[in-house]
């Protein structure tokens, strides 16, 4: 069986699901119906539905035919110290795609997502940030948590070292980094560059409206699902996420955003040097997009077996299930809920105003879906039923803790 | 089999066999299946297709699995009806 040869490795909440849905439409590209198998990254906590068996993993690409590019998008590969070398050993010629956004916004978005999926139980982002030291030591992990590493929001949002690791392992020319702001501002141009990087026809015109893109790839996902062996299908089924209907999290407070911008300043500067571009907007706050929930962009792709499978289809919304049952069977809790829309600073320039308008439009396309299910996002990540020591973040679950089931990717 | 009967059998599958929190009251045959309507996702739909194939003793080929066919319960019933009619003609 053929192996995948490109990987979107993260970061969570940075538009990976939308990119996935756009790539899925390309005739020379085949992406796994399970967007986030998390096959690599042996230092990551296995999530419910994670596919670690090579034969099952390769079955995800069995329908690729003669398409030259085969890929998947497990968003926590970026945080894994082992994933780069593991991917390289498995697929030496692999191409790597990384999407990144303002770390303050990413951290907040991840928190917001987790409050809906059950991975997080603290009522405010500020409390969650304050709890990080304890959580790093293994305490204050919610009973329902399925991915403790994800609760270290400020760790997840530090990109430089992680990106550098991929540069070192794969070489700069084989790693394509996308800045979220660019993706929002000119989706078509970013998509085209990504196709060029992957060596496929860059002139292909994909549907880039998240909702329509999702609809477009849905039947493809269903045909892919029907080809999977029952074991794999049930694994993916297990992975589905439902979200709690908790409503949107409180908007990111300016003082918190300012504190985070300061906290991340050195990392952002280092990343800017690595990428050869000015990312000052991420730390100055003056031109930062605010309240941009990935949902705006992620509406298209979640993975689900379609949703997150194609789910990869982030935008699909699963039917609600009984919450108690969800917890009992380890299924995902729910998918992404409402999307906050881009809001621009008072001093924003016209370009950002356009971005804001686009986000509004995208949100309009996504909210209906998200609202309906009160249930699903970006690919959500499904986290494993057992939690032991974790290479990432060094979290150790306390004895007696019963990890929960819900999971989202993202 | 009348179209109405087919629709009723599909409803029964959705309510009683699928792991979704839907009741008969939720199921109008013209309501969209996906996020803008019943909120079914791809995996659930694959399960629905599997149940349909078993209960109606038919095989749905990939070429009929298109957006129009799976727009709502009514359109699915139409696909099933066409398939059953084709099978009768072959007998």
PDB file of C-alpha atoms in Angstrom, chain A residues 105-302:
ATOM      1  CA  UNK A 105      -5.455  34.050  19.622  1.00  0.00           C
ATOM      2  CA  UNK A 106      -4.538  30.444  19.099  1.00  0.00           C
ATOM      3  CA  UNK A 107      -4.279  29.801  22.847  1.00  0.00           C
ATOM      4  CA  UNK A 108      -7.610  31.446  23.479  1.00  0.00           C
ATOM      5  CA  UNK A 109      -9.244  29.596  20.619  1.00  0.00           C
ATOM      6  CA  UNK A 110      -7.948  26.287  21.919  1.00  0.00           C
ATOM      7  CA  UNK A 111      -9.303  27.053  25.366  1.00  0.00           C
ATOM      8  CA  UNK A 112     -12.636  28.035  23.867  1.00  0.00           C
ATOM      9  CA  UNK A 113     -12.801  24.794  21.947  1.00  0.00           C
ATOM     10  CA  UNK A 114     -11.919  22.673  24.941  1.00  0.00           C
ATOM     11  CA  UNK A 115     -14.623  24.205  27.064  1.00  0.00           C
ATOM     12  CA  UNK A 116     -17.051  22.837  24.516  1.00  0.00           C
ATOM     13  CA  UNK A 117     -15.486  19.431  24.162  1.00  0.00           C
ATOM     14  CA  UNK A 118     -14.990  18.662  27.827  1.00  0.00           C
ATOM     15  CA  UNK A 119     -11.211  18.753  27.874  1.00  0.00           C
ATOM     16  CA  UNK A 120     -11.391  21.971  29.903  1.00  0.00           C
ATOM     17  CA  UNK A 121     -13.531  22.660  32.946  1.00  0.00           C
ATOM     18  CA  UNK A 122     -12.321  26.031  34.147  1.00  0.00           C
ATOM     19  CA  UNK A 123     -14.850  28.755  33.442  1.00  0.00           C
ATOM     20  CA  UNK A 124     -12.486  31.452  32.248  1.00  0.00           C
ATOM     21  CA  UNK A 125      -9.395  31.559  30.091  1.00  0.00           C
ATOM     22  CA  UNK A 126      -7.627  33.509  32.791  1.00  0.00           C
ATOM     23  CA  UNK A 127      -8.187  30.727  35.317  1.00  0.00           C
ATOM     24  CA  UNK A 128      -6.977  28.184  32.808  1.00  0.00           C
ATOM     25  CA  UNK A 129      -3.788  30.151  32.231  1.00  0.00           C
ATOM     26  CA  UNK A 130      -3.259  30.483  35.963  1.00  0.00           C
ATOM     27  CA  UNK A 131      -3.697  26.742  36.372  1.00  0.00           C
ATOM     28  CA  UNK A 132      -0.940  25.846  33.948  1.00  0.00           C
ATOM     29  CA  UNK A 133       1.828  25.438  36.565  1.00  0.00           C
ATOM     30  CA  UNK A 134      -0.306  23.003  38.554  1.00  0.00           C
ATOM     31  CA  UNK A 135      -1.440  21.203  35.466  1.00  0.00           C
ATOM     32  CA  UNK A 136       2.148  20.831  34.396  1.00  0.00           C
ATOM     33  CA  UNK A 137       2.648  18.916  37.615  1.00  0.00           C
ATOM     34  CA  UNK A 138      -0.360  16.752  36.922  1.00  0.00           C
ATOM     35  CA  UNK A 139      -2.988  18.331  39.111  1.00  0.00           C
ATOM     36  CA  UNK A 140      -6.173  20.196  38.248  1.00  0.00           C
ATOM     37  CA  UNK A 141      -6.691  18.054  35.205  1.00  0.00           C
ATOM     38  CA  UNK A 142     -10.438  17.809  34.555  1.00  0.00           C
ATOM     39  CA  UNK A 143     -11.990  14.414  35.002  1.00  0.00           C
ATOM     40  CA  UNK A 144     -13.334  14.712  31.511  1.00  0.00           C
ATOM     41  CA  UNK A 145     -10.004  15.675  29.982  1.00  0.00           C
ATOM     42  CA  UNK A 146      -8.934  13.562  27.078  1.00  0.00           C
ATOM     43  CA  UNK A 147      -5.784  15.408  26.115  1.00  0.00           C
ATOM     44  CA  UNK A 148      -3.981  16.936  29.095  1.00  0.00           C
ATOM     45  CA  UNK A 149      -1.140  18.314  27.004  1.00  0.00           C
ATOM     46  CA  UNK A 150      -3.634  20.532  25.272  1.00  0.00           C
ATOM     47  CA  UNK A 151      -4.397  22.258  28.549  1.00  0.00           C
ATOM     48  CA  UNK A 152      -0.964  23.855  28.527  1.00  0.00           C
ATOM     49  CA  UNK A 153      -2.143  26.569  26.220  1.00  0.00           C
ATOM     50  CA  UNK A 154       0.953  28.695  26.372  1.00  0.00           C
ATOM     51  CA  UNK A 155       3.105  25.714  25.504  1.00  0.00           C
ATOM     52  CA  UNK A 156       0.971  24.865  22.514  1.00  0.00           C
ATOM     53  CA  UNK A 157       1.222  28.433  21.269  1.00  0.00           C
ATOM     54  CA  UNK A 158       5.002  28.610  21.280  1.00  0.00           C
ATOM     55  CA  UNK A 159       5.975  27.771  17.758  1.00  0.00           C
ATOM     56  CA  UNK A 160       9.599  28.655  17.080  1.00  0.00           C
ATOM     57  CA  UNK A 161      11.363  25.619  18.495  1.00  0.00           C
ATOM     58  CA  UNK A 162       8.784  23.302  16.958  1.00  0.00           C
ATOM     59  CA  UNK A 163       9.076  24.841  13.514  1.00  0.00           C
ATOM     60  CA  UNK A 164      12.846  24.794  13.789  1.00  0.00           C
ATOM     61  CA  UNK A 165      12.715  21.095  14.552  1.00  0.00           C
ATOM     62  CA  UNK A 166      10.850  20.433  11.317  1.00  0.00           C
ATOM     63  CA  UNK A 167      13.288  22.629   9.388  1.00  0.00           C
ATOM     64  CA  UNK A 168      16.184  20.648  10.781  1.00  0.00           C
ATOM     65  CA  UNK A 169      14.689  17.246  10.064  1.00  0.00           C
ATOM     66  CA  UNK A 170      13.195  17.911   6.640  1.00  0.00           C
ATOM     67  CA  UNK A 171      15.174  20.875   5.353  1.00  0.00           C
ATOM     68  CA  UNK A 172      13.738  24.324   4.867  1.00  0.00           C
ATOM     69  CA  UNK A 173      12.678  23.648   1.284  1.00  0.00           C
ATOM     70  CA  UNK A 174      10.418  20.812   2.353  1.00  0.00           C
ATOM     71  CA  UNK A 175       8.516  22.742   4.986  1.00  0.00           C
ATOM     72  CA  UNK A 176       5.850  25.220   3.936  1.00  0.00           C
ATOM     73  CA  UNK A 177       4.706  27.624   6.636  1.00  0.00           C
ATOM     74  CA  UNK A 178       1.448  29.512   6.291  1.00  0.00           C
ATOM     75  CA  UNK A 179       0.574  32.509   8.400  1.00  0.00           C
ATOM     76  CA  UNK A 180      -3.094  32.453   9.341  1.00  0.00           C
ATOM     77  CA  UNK A 181      -3.519  36.159   8.666  1.00  0.00           C
ATOM     78  CA  UNK A 182      -2.398  35.604   5.071  1.00  0.00           C
ATOM     79  CA  UNK A 183      -4.723  32.643   4.732  1.00  0.00           C
ATOM     80  CA  UNK A 184      -7.664  34.751   5.825  1.00  0.00           C
ATOM     81  CA  UNK A 185      -6.653  37.769   3.796  1.00  0.00           C
ATOM     82  CA  UNK A 186      -6.062  35.977   0.493  1.00  0.00           C
ATOM     83  CA  UNK A 187      -7.131  32.367   0.721  1.00  0.00           C
ATOM     84  CA  UNK A 188      -6.800  31.751  -3.003  1.00  0.00           C
ATOM     85  CA  UNK A 189      -3.209  32.961  -3.138  1.00  0.00           C
ATOM     86  CA  UNK A 190      -2.186  30.919  -0.100  1.00  0.00           C
ATOM     87  CA  UNK A 191      -3.921  27.872  -1.537  1.00  0.00           C
ATOM     88  CA  UNK A 192      -2.132  28.300  -4.844  1.00  0.00           C
ATOM     89  CA  UNK A 193       1.258  28.569  -3.142  1.00  0.00           C
ATOM     90  CA  UNK A 194       0.510  25.452  -1.178  1.00  0.00           C
ATOM     91  CA  UNK A 195      -0.306  23.574  -4.372  1.00  0.00           C
ATOM     92  CA  UNK A 196       2.952  24.799  -5.899  1.00  0.00           C
ATOM     93  CA  UNK A 197       4.804  23.566  -2.836  1.00  0.00           C
ATOM     94  CA  UNK A 198       3.165  20.170  -3.153  1.00  0.00           C
ATOM     95  CA  UNK A 199       4.080  19.995  -6.819  1.00  0.00           C
ATOM     96  CA  UNK A 200       0.549  19.677  -8.167  1.00  0.00           C
ATOM     97  CA  UNK A 201      -1.362  21.828 -10.646  1.00  0.00           C
ATOM     98  CA  UNK A 202      -1.522  25.247  -8.977  1.00  0.00           C
ATOM     99  CA  UNK A 203      -4.169  26.424 -11.385  1.00  0.00           C
ATOM    100  CA  UNK A 204      -6.889  24.188  -9.998  1.00  0.00           C
ATOM    101  CA  UNK A 205      -9.845  26.237  -8.871  1.00  0.00           C
ATOM    102  CA  UNK A 206     -11.157  24.832  -5.617  1.00  0.00           C
ATOM    103  CA  UNK A 207     -14.264  25.913  -3.816  1.00  0.00           C
ATOM    104  CA  UNK A 208     -12.866  28.121  -1.094  1.00  0.00           C
ATOM    105  CA  UNK A 209     -16.038  29.012   0.702  1.00  0.00           C
ATOM    106  CA  UNK A 210     -15.892  26.896   3.858  1.00  0.00           C
ATOM    107  CA  UNK A 211     -19.499  25.780   3.790  1.00  0.00           C
ATOM    108  CA  UNK A 212     -19.586  24.958   0.119  1.00  0.00           C
ATOM    109  CA  UNK A 213     -16.169  23.326   0.301  1.00  0.00           C
ATOM    110  CA  UNK A 214     -17.461  21.104   3.030  1.00  0.00           C
ATOM    111  CA  UNK A 215     -20.497  20.147   1.023  1.00  0.00           C
ATOM    112  CA  UNK A 216     -18.312  19.485  -1.957  1.00  0.00           C
ATOM    113  CA  UNK A 217     -16.064  17.009  -0.203  1.00  0.00           C
ATOM    114  CA  UNK A 218     -18.771  15.324   1.852  1.00  0.00           C
ATOM    115  CA  UNK A 219     -19.806  12.724  -0.684  1.00  0.00           C
ATOM    116  CA  UNK A 220     -16.155  11.992  -1.394  1.00  0.00           C
ATOM    117  CA  UNK A 221     -15.720  11.347   2.304  1.00  0.00           C
ATOM    118  CA  UNK A 222     -18.731   9.051   2.364  1.00  0.00           C
ATOM    119  CA  UNK A 223     -17.392   7.023  -0.532  1.00  0.00           C
ATOM    120  CA  UNK A 224     -14.039   6.816   1.233  1.00  0.00           C
ATOM    121  CA  UNK A 225     -15.685   5.692   4.450  1.00  0.00           C
ATOM    122  CA  UNK A 226     -17.534   2.928   2.700  1.00  0.00           C
ATOM    123  CA  UNK A 227     -14.226   1.493   1.558  1.00  0.00           C
ATOM    124  CA  UNK A 228     -12.811   1.204   5.057  1.00  0.00           C
ATOM    125  CA  UNK A 229     -12.724  -2.038   6.980  1.00  0.00           C
ATOM    126  CA  UNK A 230     -15.169  -2.191   9.901  1.00  0.00           C
ATOM    127  CA  UNK A 231     -12.420  -1.904  12.479  1.00  0.00           C
ATOM    128  CA  UNK A 232     -11.196   1.337  11.028  1.00  0.00           C
ATOM    129  CA  UNK A 233     -14.670   2.689  10.543  1.00  0.00           C
ATOM    130  CA  UNK A 234     -15.555   2.011  14.148  1.00  0.00           C
ATOM    131  CA  UNK A 235     -12.349   3.699  15.236  1.00  0.00           C
ATOM    132  CA  UNK A 236     -13.273   6.756  13.291  1.00  0.00           C
ATOM    133  CA  UNK A 237     -16.819   6.579  14.562  1.00  0.00           C
ATOM    134  CA  UNK A 238     -15.448   6.493  18.041  1.00  0.00           C
ATOM    135  CA  UNK A 239     -13.524   9.566  17.268  1.00  0.00           C
ATOM    136  CA  UNK A 240     -16.404  11.710  16.436  1.00  0.00           C
ATOM    137  CA  UNK A 241     -16.800  14.611  18.614  1.00  0.00           C
ATOM    138  CA  UNK A 242     -19.735  16.248  20.117  1.00  0.00           C
ATOM    139  CA  UNK A 243     -19.584  19.508  21.884  1.00  0.00           C
ATOM    140  CA  UNK A 244     -21.293  20.701  24.940  1.00  0.00           C
ATOM    141  CA  UNK A 245     -23.798  23.406  24.363  1.00  0.00           C
ATOM    142  CA  UNK A 246     -22.143  25.888  26.597  1.00  0.00           C
ATOM    143  CA  UNK A 247     -22.310  28.839  24.341  1.00  0.00           C
ATOM    144  CA  UNK A 248     -19.301  30.857  23.349  1.00  0.00           C
ATOM    145  CA  UNK A 249     -16.581  31.441  25.856  1.00  0.00           C
ATOM    146  CA  UNK A 250     -16.181  34.932  27.189  1.00  0.00           C
ATOM    147  CA  UNK A 251     -14.315  37.038  24.629  1.00  0.00           C
ATOM    148  CA  UNK A 252     -10.599  37.331  25.068  1.00  0.00           C
ATOM    149  CA  UNK A 253      -9.995  40.220  27.421  1.00  0.00           C
ATOM    150  CA  UNK A 254      -7.681  42.896  26.159  1.00  0.00           C
ATOM    151  CA  UNK A 255      -5.558  42.801  29.284  1.00  0.00           C
ATOM    152  CA  UNK A 256      -5.135  39.066  28.920  1.00  0.00           C
ATOM    153  CA  UNK A 257      -4.307  39.447  25.245  1.00  0.00           C
ATOM    154  CA  UNK A 258      -1.744  42.115  26.083  1.00  0.00           C
ATOM    155  CA  UNK A 259      -0.162  39.910  28.722  1.00  0.00           C
ATOM    156  CA  UNK A 260       0.048  37.022  26.296  1.00  0.00           C
ATOM    157  CA  UNK A 261       1.481  39.176  23.546  1.00  0.00           C
ATOM    158  CA  UNK A 262       4.253  40.116  25.927  1.00  0.00           C
ATOM    159  CA  UNK A 263       4.717  36.530  27.022  1.00  0.00           C
ATOM    160  CA  UNK A 264       5.078  35.326  23.453  1.00  0.00           C
ATOM    161  CA  UNK A 265       7.113  38.261  22.139  1.00  0.00           C
ATOM    162  CA  UNK A 266      10.481  36.523  22.178  1.00  0.00           C
ATOM    163  CA  UNK A 267       9.093  33.358  20.605  1.00  0.00           C
ATOM    164  CA  UNK A 268       7.339  35.330  17.900  1.00  0.00           C
ATOM    165  CA  UNK A 269      10.507  37.274  17.149  1.00  0.00           C
ATOM    166  CA  UNK A 270      12.434  34.025  16.864  1.00  0.00           C
ATOM    167  CA  UNK A 271       9.771  32.579  14.591  1.00  0.00           C
ATOM    168  CA  UNK A 272       9.852  35.718  12.478  1.00  0.00           C
ATOM    169  CA  UNK A 273      13.573  35.249  12.002  1.00  0.00           C
ATOM    170  CA  UNK A 274      13.060  31.628  11.051  1.00  0.00           C
ATOM    171  CA  UNK A 275      10.404  32.499   8.504  1.00  0.00           C
ATOM    172  CA  UNK A 276      12.089  35.641   7.309  1.00  0.00           C
ATOM    173  CA  UNK A 277       9.128  37.874   7.891  1.00  0.00           C
ATOM    174  CA  UNK A 278       7.842  40.419  10.309  1.00  0.00           C
ATOM    175  CA  UNK A 279       5.285  38.971  12.686  1.00  0.00           C
ATOM    176  CA  UNK A 280       5.186  42.050  14.842  1.00  0.00           C
ATOM    177  CA  UNK A 281       1.452  42.320  14.445  1.00  0.00           C
ATOM    178  CA  UNK A 282       1.128  39.240  16.598  1.00  0.00           C
ATOM    179  CA  UNK A 283       2.788  40.944  19.510  1.00  0.00           C
ATOM    180  CA  UNK A 284       2.092  44.618  19.022  1.00  0.00           C
ATOM    181  CA  UNK A 285      -1.637  44.175  19.230  1.00  0.00           C
ATOM    182  CA  UNK A 286      -2.088  47.204  17.032  1.00  0.00           C
ATOM    183  CA  UNK A 287      -3.134  45.245  14.006  1.00  0.00           C
ATOM    184  CA  UNK A 288      -4.007  41.963  15.515  1.00  0.00           C
ATOM    185  CA  UNK A 289      -7.172  40.305  14.493  1.00  0.00           C
ATOM    186  CA  UNK A 290      -9.220  39.819  17.549  1.00  0.00           C
ATOM    187  CA  UNK A 291     -11.721  37.248  18.491  1.00  0.00           C
ATOM    188  CA  UNK A 292     -10.984  35.317  15.392  1.00  0.00           C
ATOM    189  CA  UNK A 293     -12.123  31.873  16.213  1.00  0.00           C
ATOM    190  CA  UNK A 294     -10.805  29.304  13.868  1.00  0.00           C
ATOM    191  CA  UNK A 295     -14.285  28.287  13.307  1.00  0.00           C
ATOM    192  CA  UNK A 296     -14.401  31.042  10.826  1.00  0.00           C
ATOM    193  CA  UNK A 297     -11.842  29.279   8.756  1.00  0.00           C
ATOM    194  CA  UNK A 298     -12.231  25.835  10.020  1.00  0.00           C
ATOM    195  CA  UNK A 299     -15.731  25.465   9.098  1.00  0.00           C
ATOM    196  CA  UNK A 300     -14.722  23.704   6.046  1.00  0.00           C
ATOM    197  CA  UNK A 301     -12.709  20.894   7.037  1.00  0.00           C
ATOM    198  CA  UNK A 302     -13.038  19.279  10.197  1.00  0.00           C
TER     199      UNK A 302
END
